[in-house]
PDB file of C-alpha atoms and ligand atoms in Angstrom:
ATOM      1  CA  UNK A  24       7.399  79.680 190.427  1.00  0.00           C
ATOM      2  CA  UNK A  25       3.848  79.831 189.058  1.00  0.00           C
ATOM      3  CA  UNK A  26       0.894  78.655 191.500  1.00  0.00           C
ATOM      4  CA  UNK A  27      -1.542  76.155 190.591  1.00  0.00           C
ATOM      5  CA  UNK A  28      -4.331  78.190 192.028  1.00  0.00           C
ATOM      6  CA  UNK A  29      -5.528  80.464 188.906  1.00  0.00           C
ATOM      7  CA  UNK A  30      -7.078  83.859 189.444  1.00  0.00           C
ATOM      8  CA  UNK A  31      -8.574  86.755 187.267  1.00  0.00           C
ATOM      9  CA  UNK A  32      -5.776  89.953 187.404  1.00  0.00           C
ATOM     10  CA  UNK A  33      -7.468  92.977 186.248  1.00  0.00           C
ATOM     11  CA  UNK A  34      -4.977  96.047 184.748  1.00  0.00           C
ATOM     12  CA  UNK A  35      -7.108  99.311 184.162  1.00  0.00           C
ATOM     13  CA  UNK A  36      -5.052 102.314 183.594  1.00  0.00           C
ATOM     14  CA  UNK A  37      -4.460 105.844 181.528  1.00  0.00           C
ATOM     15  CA  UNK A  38      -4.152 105.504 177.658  1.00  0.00           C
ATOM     16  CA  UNK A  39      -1.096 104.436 176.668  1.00  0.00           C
ATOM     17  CA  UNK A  40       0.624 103.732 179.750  1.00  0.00           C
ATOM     18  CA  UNK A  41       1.911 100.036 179.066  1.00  0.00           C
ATOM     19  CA  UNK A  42      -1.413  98.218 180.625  1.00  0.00           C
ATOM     20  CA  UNK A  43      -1.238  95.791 177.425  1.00  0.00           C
ATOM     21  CA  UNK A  44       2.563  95.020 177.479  1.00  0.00           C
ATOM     22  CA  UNK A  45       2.000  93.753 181.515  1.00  0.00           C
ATOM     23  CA  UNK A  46      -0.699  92.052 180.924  1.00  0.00           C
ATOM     24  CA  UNK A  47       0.695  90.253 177.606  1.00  0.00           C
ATOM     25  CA  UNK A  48       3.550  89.376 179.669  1.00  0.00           C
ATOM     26  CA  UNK A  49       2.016  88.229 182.803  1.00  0.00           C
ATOM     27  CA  UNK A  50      -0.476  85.971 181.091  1.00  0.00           C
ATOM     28  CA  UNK A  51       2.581  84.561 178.972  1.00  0.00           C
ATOM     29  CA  UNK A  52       4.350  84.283 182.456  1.00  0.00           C
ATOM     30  CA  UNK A  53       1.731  82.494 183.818  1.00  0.00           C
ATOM     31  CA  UNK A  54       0.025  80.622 181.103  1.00  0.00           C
ATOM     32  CA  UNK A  55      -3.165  82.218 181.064  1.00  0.00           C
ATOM     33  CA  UNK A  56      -5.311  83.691 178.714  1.00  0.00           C
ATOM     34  CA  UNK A  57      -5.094  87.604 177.508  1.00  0.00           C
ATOM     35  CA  UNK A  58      -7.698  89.706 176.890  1.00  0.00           C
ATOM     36  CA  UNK A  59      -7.255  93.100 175.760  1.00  0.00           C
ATOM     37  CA  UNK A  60     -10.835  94.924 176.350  1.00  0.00           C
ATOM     38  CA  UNK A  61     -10.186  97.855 174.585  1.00  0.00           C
ATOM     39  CA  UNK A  62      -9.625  95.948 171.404  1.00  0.00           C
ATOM     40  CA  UNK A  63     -13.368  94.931 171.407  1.00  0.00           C
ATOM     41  CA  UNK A  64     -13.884  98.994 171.460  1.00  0.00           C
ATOM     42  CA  UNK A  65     -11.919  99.580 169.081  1.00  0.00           C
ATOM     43  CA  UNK A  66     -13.651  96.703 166.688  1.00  0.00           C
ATOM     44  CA  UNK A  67     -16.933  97.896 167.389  1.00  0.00           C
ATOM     45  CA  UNK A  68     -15.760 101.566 166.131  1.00  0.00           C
ATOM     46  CA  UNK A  69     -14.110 100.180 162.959  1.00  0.00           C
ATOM     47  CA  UNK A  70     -17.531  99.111 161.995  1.00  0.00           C
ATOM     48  CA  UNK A  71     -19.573 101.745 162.787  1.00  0.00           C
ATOM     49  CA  UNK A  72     -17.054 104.387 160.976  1.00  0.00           C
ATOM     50  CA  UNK A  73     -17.209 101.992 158.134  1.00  0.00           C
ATOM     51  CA  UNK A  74     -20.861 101.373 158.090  1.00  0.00           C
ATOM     52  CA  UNK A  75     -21.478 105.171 158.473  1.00  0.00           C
ATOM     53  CA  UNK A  76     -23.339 104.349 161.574  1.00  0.00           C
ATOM     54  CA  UNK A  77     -24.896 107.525 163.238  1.00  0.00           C
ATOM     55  CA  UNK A  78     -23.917 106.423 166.779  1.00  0.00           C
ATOM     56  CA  UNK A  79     -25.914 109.094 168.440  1.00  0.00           C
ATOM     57  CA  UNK A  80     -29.420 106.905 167.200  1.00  0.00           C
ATOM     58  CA  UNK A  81     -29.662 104.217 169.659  1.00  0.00           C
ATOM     59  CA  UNK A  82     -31.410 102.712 167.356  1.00  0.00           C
ATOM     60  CA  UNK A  83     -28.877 102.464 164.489  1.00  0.00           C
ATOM     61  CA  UNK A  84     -26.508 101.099 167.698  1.00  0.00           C
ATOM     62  CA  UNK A  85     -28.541  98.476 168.444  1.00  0.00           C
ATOM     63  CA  UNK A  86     -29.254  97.197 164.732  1.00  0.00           C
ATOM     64  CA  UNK A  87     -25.248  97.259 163.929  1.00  0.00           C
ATOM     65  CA  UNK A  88     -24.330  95.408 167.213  1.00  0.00           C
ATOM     66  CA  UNK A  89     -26.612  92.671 165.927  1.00  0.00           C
ATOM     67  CA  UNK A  90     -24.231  92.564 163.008  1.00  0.00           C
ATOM     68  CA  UNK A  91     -21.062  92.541 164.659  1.00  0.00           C
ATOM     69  CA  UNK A  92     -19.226  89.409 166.026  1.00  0.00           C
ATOM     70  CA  UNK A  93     -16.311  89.881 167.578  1.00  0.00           C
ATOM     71  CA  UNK A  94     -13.930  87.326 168.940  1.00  0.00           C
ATOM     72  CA  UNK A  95     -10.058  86.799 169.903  1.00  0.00           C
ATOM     73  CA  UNK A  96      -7.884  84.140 167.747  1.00  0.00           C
ATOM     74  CA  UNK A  97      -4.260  82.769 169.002  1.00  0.00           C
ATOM     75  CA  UNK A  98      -1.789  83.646 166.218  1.00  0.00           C
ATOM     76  CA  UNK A  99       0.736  80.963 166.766  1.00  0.00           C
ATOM     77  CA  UNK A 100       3.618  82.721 164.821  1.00  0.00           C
ATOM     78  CA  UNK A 101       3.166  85.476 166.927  1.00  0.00           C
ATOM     79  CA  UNK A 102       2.389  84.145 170.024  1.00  0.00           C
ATOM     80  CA  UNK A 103      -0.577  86.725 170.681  1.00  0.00           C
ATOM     81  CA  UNK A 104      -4.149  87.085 170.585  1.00  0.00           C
ATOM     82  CA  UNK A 105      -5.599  89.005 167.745  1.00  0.00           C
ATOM     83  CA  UNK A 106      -8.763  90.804 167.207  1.00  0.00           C
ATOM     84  CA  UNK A 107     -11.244  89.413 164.483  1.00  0.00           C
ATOM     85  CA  UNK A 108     -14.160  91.150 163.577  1.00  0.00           C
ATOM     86  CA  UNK A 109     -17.084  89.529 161.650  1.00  0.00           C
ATOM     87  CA  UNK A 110     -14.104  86.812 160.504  1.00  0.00           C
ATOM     88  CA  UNK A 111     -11.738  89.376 159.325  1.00  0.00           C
ATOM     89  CA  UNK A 112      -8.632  90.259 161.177  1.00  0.00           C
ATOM     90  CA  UNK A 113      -8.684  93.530 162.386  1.00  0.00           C
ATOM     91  CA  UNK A 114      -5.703  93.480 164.848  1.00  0.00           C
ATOM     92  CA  UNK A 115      -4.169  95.891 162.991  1.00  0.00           C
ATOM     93  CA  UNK A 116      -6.369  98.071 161.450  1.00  0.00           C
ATOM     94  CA  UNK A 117      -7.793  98.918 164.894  1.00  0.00           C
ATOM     95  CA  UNK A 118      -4.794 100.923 165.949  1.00  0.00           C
ATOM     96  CA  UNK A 119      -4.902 103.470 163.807  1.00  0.00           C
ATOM     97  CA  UNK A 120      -5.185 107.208 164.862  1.00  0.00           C
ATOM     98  CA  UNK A 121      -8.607 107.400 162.994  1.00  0.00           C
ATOM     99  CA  UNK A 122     -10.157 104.521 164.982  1.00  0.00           C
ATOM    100  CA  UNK A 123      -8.805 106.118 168.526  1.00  0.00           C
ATOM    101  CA  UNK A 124      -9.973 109.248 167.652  1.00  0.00           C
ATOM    102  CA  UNK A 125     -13.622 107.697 167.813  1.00  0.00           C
ATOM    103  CA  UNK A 126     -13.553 104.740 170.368  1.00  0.00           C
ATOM    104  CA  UNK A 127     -14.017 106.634 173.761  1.00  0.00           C
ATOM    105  CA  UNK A 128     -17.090 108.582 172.298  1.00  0.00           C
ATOM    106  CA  UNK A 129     -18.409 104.658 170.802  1.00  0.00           C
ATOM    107  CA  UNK A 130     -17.349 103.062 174.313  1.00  0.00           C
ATOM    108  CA  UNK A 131     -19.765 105.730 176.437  1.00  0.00           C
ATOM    109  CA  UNK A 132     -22.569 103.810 174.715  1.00  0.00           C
ATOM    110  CA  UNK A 133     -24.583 102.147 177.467  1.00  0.00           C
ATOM    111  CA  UNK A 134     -25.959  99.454 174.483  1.00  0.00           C
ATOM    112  CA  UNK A 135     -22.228  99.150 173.351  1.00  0.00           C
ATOM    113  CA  UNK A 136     -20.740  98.619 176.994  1.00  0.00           C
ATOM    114  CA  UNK A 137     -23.263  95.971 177.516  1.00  0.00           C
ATOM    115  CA  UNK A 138     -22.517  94.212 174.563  1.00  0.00           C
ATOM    116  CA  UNK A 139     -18.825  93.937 175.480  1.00  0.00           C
ATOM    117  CA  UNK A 140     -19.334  93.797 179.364  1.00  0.00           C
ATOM    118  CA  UNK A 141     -21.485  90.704 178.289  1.00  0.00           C
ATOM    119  CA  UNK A 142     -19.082  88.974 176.713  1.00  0.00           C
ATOM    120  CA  UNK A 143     -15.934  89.834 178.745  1.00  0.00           C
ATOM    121  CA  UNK A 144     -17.445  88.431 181.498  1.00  0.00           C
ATOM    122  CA  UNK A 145     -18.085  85.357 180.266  1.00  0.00           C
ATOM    123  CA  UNK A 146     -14.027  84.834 178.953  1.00  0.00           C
ATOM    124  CA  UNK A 147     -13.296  84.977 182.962  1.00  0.00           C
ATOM    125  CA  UNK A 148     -15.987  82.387 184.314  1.00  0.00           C
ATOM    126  CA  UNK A 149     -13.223  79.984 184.158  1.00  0.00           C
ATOM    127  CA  UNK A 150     -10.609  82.503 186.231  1.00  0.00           C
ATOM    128  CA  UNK A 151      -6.807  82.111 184.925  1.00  0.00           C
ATOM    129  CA  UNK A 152      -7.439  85.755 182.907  1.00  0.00           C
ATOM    130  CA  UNK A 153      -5.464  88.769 182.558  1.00  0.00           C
ATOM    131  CA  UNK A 154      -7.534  91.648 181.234  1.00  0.00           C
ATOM    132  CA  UNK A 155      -6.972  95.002 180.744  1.00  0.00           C
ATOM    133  CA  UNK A 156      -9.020  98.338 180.332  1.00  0.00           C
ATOM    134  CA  UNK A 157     -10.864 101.043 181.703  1.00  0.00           C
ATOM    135  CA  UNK A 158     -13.673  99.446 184.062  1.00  0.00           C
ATOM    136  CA  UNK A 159     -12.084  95.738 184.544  1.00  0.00           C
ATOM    137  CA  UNK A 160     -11.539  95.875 188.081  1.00  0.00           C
ATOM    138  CA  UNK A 161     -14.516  98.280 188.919  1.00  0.00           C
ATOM    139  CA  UNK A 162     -17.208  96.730 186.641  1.00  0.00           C
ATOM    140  CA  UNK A 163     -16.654  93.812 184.813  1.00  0.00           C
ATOM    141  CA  UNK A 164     -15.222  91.608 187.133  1.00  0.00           C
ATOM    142  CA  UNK A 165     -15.168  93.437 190.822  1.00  0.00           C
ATOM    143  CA  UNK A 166     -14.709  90.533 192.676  1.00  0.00           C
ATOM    144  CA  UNK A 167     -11.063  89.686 190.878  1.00  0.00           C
ATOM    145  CA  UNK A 168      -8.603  88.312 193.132  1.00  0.00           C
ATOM    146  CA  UNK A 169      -5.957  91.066 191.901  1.00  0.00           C
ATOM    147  CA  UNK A 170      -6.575  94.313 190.665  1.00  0.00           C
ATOM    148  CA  UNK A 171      -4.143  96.930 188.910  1.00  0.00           C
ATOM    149  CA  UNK A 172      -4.194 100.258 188.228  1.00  0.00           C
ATOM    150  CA  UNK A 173      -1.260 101.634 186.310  1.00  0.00           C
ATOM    151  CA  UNK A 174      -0.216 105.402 185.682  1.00  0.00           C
ATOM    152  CA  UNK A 175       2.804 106.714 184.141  1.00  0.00           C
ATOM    153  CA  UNK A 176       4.013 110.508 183.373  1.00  0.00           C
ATOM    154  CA  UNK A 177       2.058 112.036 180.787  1.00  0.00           C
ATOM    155  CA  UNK A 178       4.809 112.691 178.276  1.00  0.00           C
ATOM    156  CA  UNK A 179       6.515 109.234 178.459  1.00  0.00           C
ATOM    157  CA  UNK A 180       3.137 107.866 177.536  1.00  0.00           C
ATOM    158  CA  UNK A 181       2.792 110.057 174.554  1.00  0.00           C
ATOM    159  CA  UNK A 182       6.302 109.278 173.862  1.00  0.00           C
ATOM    160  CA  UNK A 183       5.694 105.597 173.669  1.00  0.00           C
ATOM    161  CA  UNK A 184       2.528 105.978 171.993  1.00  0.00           C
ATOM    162  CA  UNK A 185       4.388 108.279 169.160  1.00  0.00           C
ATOM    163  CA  UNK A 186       6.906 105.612 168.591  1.00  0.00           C
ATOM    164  CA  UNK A 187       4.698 102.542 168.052  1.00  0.00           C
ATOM    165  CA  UNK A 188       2.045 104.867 165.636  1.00  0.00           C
ATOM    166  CA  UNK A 189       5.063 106.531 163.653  1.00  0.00           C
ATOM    167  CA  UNK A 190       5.999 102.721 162.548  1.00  0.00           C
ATOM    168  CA  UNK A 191       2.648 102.761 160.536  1.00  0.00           C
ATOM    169  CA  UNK A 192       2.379 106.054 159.338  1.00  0.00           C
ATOM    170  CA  UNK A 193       5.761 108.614 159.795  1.00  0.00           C
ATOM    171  CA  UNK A 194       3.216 111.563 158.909  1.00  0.00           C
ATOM    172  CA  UNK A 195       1.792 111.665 162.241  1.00  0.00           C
ATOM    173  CA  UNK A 196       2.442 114.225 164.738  1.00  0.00           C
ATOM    174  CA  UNK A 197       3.709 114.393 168.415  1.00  0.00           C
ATOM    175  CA  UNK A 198       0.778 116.925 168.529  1.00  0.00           C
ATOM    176  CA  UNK A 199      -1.857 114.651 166.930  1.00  0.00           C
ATOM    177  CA  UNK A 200      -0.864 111.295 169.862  1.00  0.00           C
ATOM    178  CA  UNK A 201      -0.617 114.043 172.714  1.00  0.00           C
ATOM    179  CA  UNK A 202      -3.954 115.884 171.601  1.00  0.00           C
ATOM    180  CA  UNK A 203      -5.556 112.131 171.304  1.00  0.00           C
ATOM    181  CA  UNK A 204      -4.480 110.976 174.244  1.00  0.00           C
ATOM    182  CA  UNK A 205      -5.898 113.466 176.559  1.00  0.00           C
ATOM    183  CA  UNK A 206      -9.106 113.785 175.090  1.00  0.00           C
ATOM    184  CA  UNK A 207      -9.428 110.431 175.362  1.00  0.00           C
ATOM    185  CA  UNK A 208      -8.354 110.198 178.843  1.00  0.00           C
ATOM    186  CA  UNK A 209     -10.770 112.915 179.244  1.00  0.00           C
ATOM    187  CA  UNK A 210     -13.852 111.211 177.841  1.00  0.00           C
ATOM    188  CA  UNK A 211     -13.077 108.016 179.382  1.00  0.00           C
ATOM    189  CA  UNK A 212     -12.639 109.506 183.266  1.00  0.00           C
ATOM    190  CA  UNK A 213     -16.232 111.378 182.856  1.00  0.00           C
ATOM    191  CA  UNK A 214     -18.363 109.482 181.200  1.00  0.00           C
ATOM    192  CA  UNK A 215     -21.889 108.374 183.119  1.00  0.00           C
ATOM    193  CA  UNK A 216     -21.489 104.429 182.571  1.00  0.00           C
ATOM    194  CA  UNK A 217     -18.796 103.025 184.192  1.00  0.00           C
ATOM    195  CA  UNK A 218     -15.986 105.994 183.875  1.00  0.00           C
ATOM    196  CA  UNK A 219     -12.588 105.120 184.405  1.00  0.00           C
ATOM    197  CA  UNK A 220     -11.638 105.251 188.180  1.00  0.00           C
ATOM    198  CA  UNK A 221      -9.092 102.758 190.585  1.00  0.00           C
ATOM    199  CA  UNK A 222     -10.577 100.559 192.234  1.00  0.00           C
ATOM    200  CA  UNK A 223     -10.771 100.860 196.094  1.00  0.00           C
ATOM    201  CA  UNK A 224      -8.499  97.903 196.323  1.00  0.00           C
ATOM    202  CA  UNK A 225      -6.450  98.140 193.688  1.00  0.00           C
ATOM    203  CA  UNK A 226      -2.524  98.418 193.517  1.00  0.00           C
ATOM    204  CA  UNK A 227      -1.132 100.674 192.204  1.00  0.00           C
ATOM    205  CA  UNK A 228       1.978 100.500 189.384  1.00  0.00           C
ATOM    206  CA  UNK A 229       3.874 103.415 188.023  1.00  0.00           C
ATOM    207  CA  UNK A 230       5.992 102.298 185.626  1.00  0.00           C
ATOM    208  CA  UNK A 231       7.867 105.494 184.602  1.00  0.00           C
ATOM    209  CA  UNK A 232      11.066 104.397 185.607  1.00  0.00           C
ATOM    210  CA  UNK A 233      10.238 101.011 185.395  1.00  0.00           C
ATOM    211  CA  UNK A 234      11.966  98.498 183.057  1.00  0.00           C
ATOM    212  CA  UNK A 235       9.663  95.949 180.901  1.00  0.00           C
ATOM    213  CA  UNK A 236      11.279  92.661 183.785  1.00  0.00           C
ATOM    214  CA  UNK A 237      10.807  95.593 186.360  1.00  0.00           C
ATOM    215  CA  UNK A 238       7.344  95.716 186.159  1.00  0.00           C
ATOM    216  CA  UNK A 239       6.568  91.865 185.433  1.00  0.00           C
ATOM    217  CA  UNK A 240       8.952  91.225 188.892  1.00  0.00           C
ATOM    218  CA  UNK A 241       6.212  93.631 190.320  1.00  0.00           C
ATOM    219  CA  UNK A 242       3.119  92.258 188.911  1.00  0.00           C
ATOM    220  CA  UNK A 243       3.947  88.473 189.407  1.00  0.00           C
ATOM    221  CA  UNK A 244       5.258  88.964 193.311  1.00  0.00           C
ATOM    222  CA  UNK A 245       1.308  90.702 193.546  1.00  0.00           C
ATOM    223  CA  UNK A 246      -0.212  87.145 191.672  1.00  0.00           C
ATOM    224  CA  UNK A 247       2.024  85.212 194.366  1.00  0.00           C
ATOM    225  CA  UNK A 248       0.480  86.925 197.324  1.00  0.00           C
ATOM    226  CA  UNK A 249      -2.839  86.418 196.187  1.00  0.00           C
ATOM    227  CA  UNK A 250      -2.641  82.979 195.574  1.00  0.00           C
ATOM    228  CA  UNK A 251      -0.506  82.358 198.898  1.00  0.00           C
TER     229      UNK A 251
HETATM  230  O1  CDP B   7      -4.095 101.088 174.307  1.00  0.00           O
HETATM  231  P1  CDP B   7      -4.808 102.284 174.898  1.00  0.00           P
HETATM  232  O2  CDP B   7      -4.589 102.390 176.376  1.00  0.00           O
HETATM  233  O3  CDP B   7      -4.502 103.544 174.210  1.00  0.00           O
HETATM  234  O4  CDP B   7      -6.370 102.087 174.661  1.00  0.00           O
HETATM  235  P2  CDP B   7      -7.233 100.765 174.514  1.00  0.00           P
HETATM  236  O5  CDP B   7      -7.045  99.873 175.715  1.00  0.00           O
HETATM  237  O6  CDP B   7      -6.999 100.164 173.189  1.00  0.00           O
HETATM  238  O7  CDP B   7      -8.721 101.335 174.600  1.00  0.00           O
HETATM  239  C1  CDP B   7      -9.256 102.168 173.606  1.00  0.00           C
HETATM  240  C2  CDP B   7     -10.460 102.910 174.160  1.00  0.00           C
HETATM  241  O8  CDP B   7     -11.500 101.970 174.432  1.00  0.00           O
HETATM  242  C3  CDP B   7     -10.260 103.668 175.475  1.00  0.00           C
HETATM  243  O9  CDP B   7      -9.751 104.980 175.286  1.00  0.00           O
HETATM  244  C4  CDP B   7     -11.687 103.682 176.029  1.00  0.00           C
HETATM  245  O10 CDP B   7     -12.446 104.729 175.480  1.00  0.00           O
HETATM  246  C5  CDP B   7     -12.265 102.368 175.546  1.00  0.00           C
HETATM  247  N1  CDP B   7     -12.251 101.321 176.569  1.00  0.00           N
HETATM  248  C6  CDP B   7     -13.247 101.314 177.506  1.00  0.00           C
HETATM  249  O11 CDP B   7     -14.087 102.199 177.534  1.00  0.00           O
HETATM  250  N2  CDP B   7     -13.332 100.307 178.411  1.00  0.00           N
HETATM  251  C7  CDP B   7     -12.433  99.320 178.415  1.00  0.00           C
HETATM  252  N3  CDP B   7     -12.560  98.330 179.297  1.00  0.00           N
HETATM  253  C8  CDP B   7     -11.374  99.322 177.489  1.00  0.00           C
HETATM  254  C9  CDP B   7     -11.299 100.350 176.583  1.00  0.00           C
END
């Protein structure tokens, strides 16, 4: 049964490690609204590489962010939200191995952070949110009713990742997703502003040898507890 009572469920986790697929699932589950924060990094990155923005000039930073809108747009025939930057849809663009291999050195920007901290923040003032990223639960919103932090084994999460980038492009390596993945996890764990860490009260979800209804059985028996 889904309560009445809605709630803001933060999911920060590793790269890779099915934080998305939960959180699509549980907001579908229980009619909320999805927000995947590391979209917004990944948007912000597509236009700096494309703008040849020197990133290390705050300056430059703060002039492109003044150029940049980003917002989320329901795609009915695929029942998801999708990422559109400056009016163009960059959903999938933002995947690629050439964007991830610049978004956690863009998302250590303090100006950058703020400009997506900003806005995250105000997609939750009306609660009934599932977000996921790196700082959700520590920074954006740290008063969330339910907080998750999700791990799984390092090689199923390259494993996954593989799969899903091979689709676009079947020259990629194992290599390439493994090397990207832990230097991202890397950067992202010791950076200054707001590194990724678990929340003191967060739960934690391992979902190695979890199955996709596994995991949502999990996640929405946390939601009922909260709202009980
Ligand atoms: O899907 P995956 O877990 O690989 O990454 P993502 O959620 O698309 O996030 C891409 C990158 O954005 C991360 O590696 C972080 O550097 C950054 N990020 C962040 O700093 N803070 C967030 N709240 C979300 C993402």
């Amino acid at each position: 049964m889904v309560p009445s009572k809605k709630i803001i469920v933060t999911i920060d986790g590793w790269s890779s490690c099915g934080k998305s697929t939960l959180a699509k699932q549980l907001a579908k589950e229980l009619n909320y609204v999805y927000i995947d924060s590391g979209a917004m990094y990944r948007a912000v990155t597509l236009y700096f590489l494309r703008n040849h923005i020197d990133w290390t000039s705050p300056v430059q930073v703060v002039e492109a962010l003044q150029n940049i809108h980003l917002d989320f747009r329901f795609n009915e025939q695929s029942a998801q939200s999708e990422m559109f930057l400056n009016d163009e849809n960059v959903e999938y663009v933002i995947r690629d191995l050439v964007v991830a291999e610049k978004v956690s050195d863009v998302a250590s920007i303090k100006e950058v952070r703020d400009f997506a901290v900003a806005q995250q923040r105000k997609m939750g003032a009306r609660k009934g949110i599932v977000m996921d990223g790196r700082d959700i639960g520590t920074v954006v919103f740290p008063h969330a009713e339910l907080k998750i932090f999700m791990t799984a084994d390092n090689a199923i999460r390259v494993q996954r990742r593989f799969k899903e980038l091979f689709q676009k492009n079947p020259n990629i390596s194992i290599e390439e997703v493994k090397n990207n993945l832990e230097m991202r996890d890397y950067i992202d764990s010791h950076r200054e502003i707001s590194p990724l860490r678990q929340a003191d009260d967060a739960i934690v979800i391992d979902n190695t040898h979890l199955t996709m209804e596994q995991q949502l059985h999990k996640a929405l028996h946390l939601v009922n507890e909260k709202c009980g």
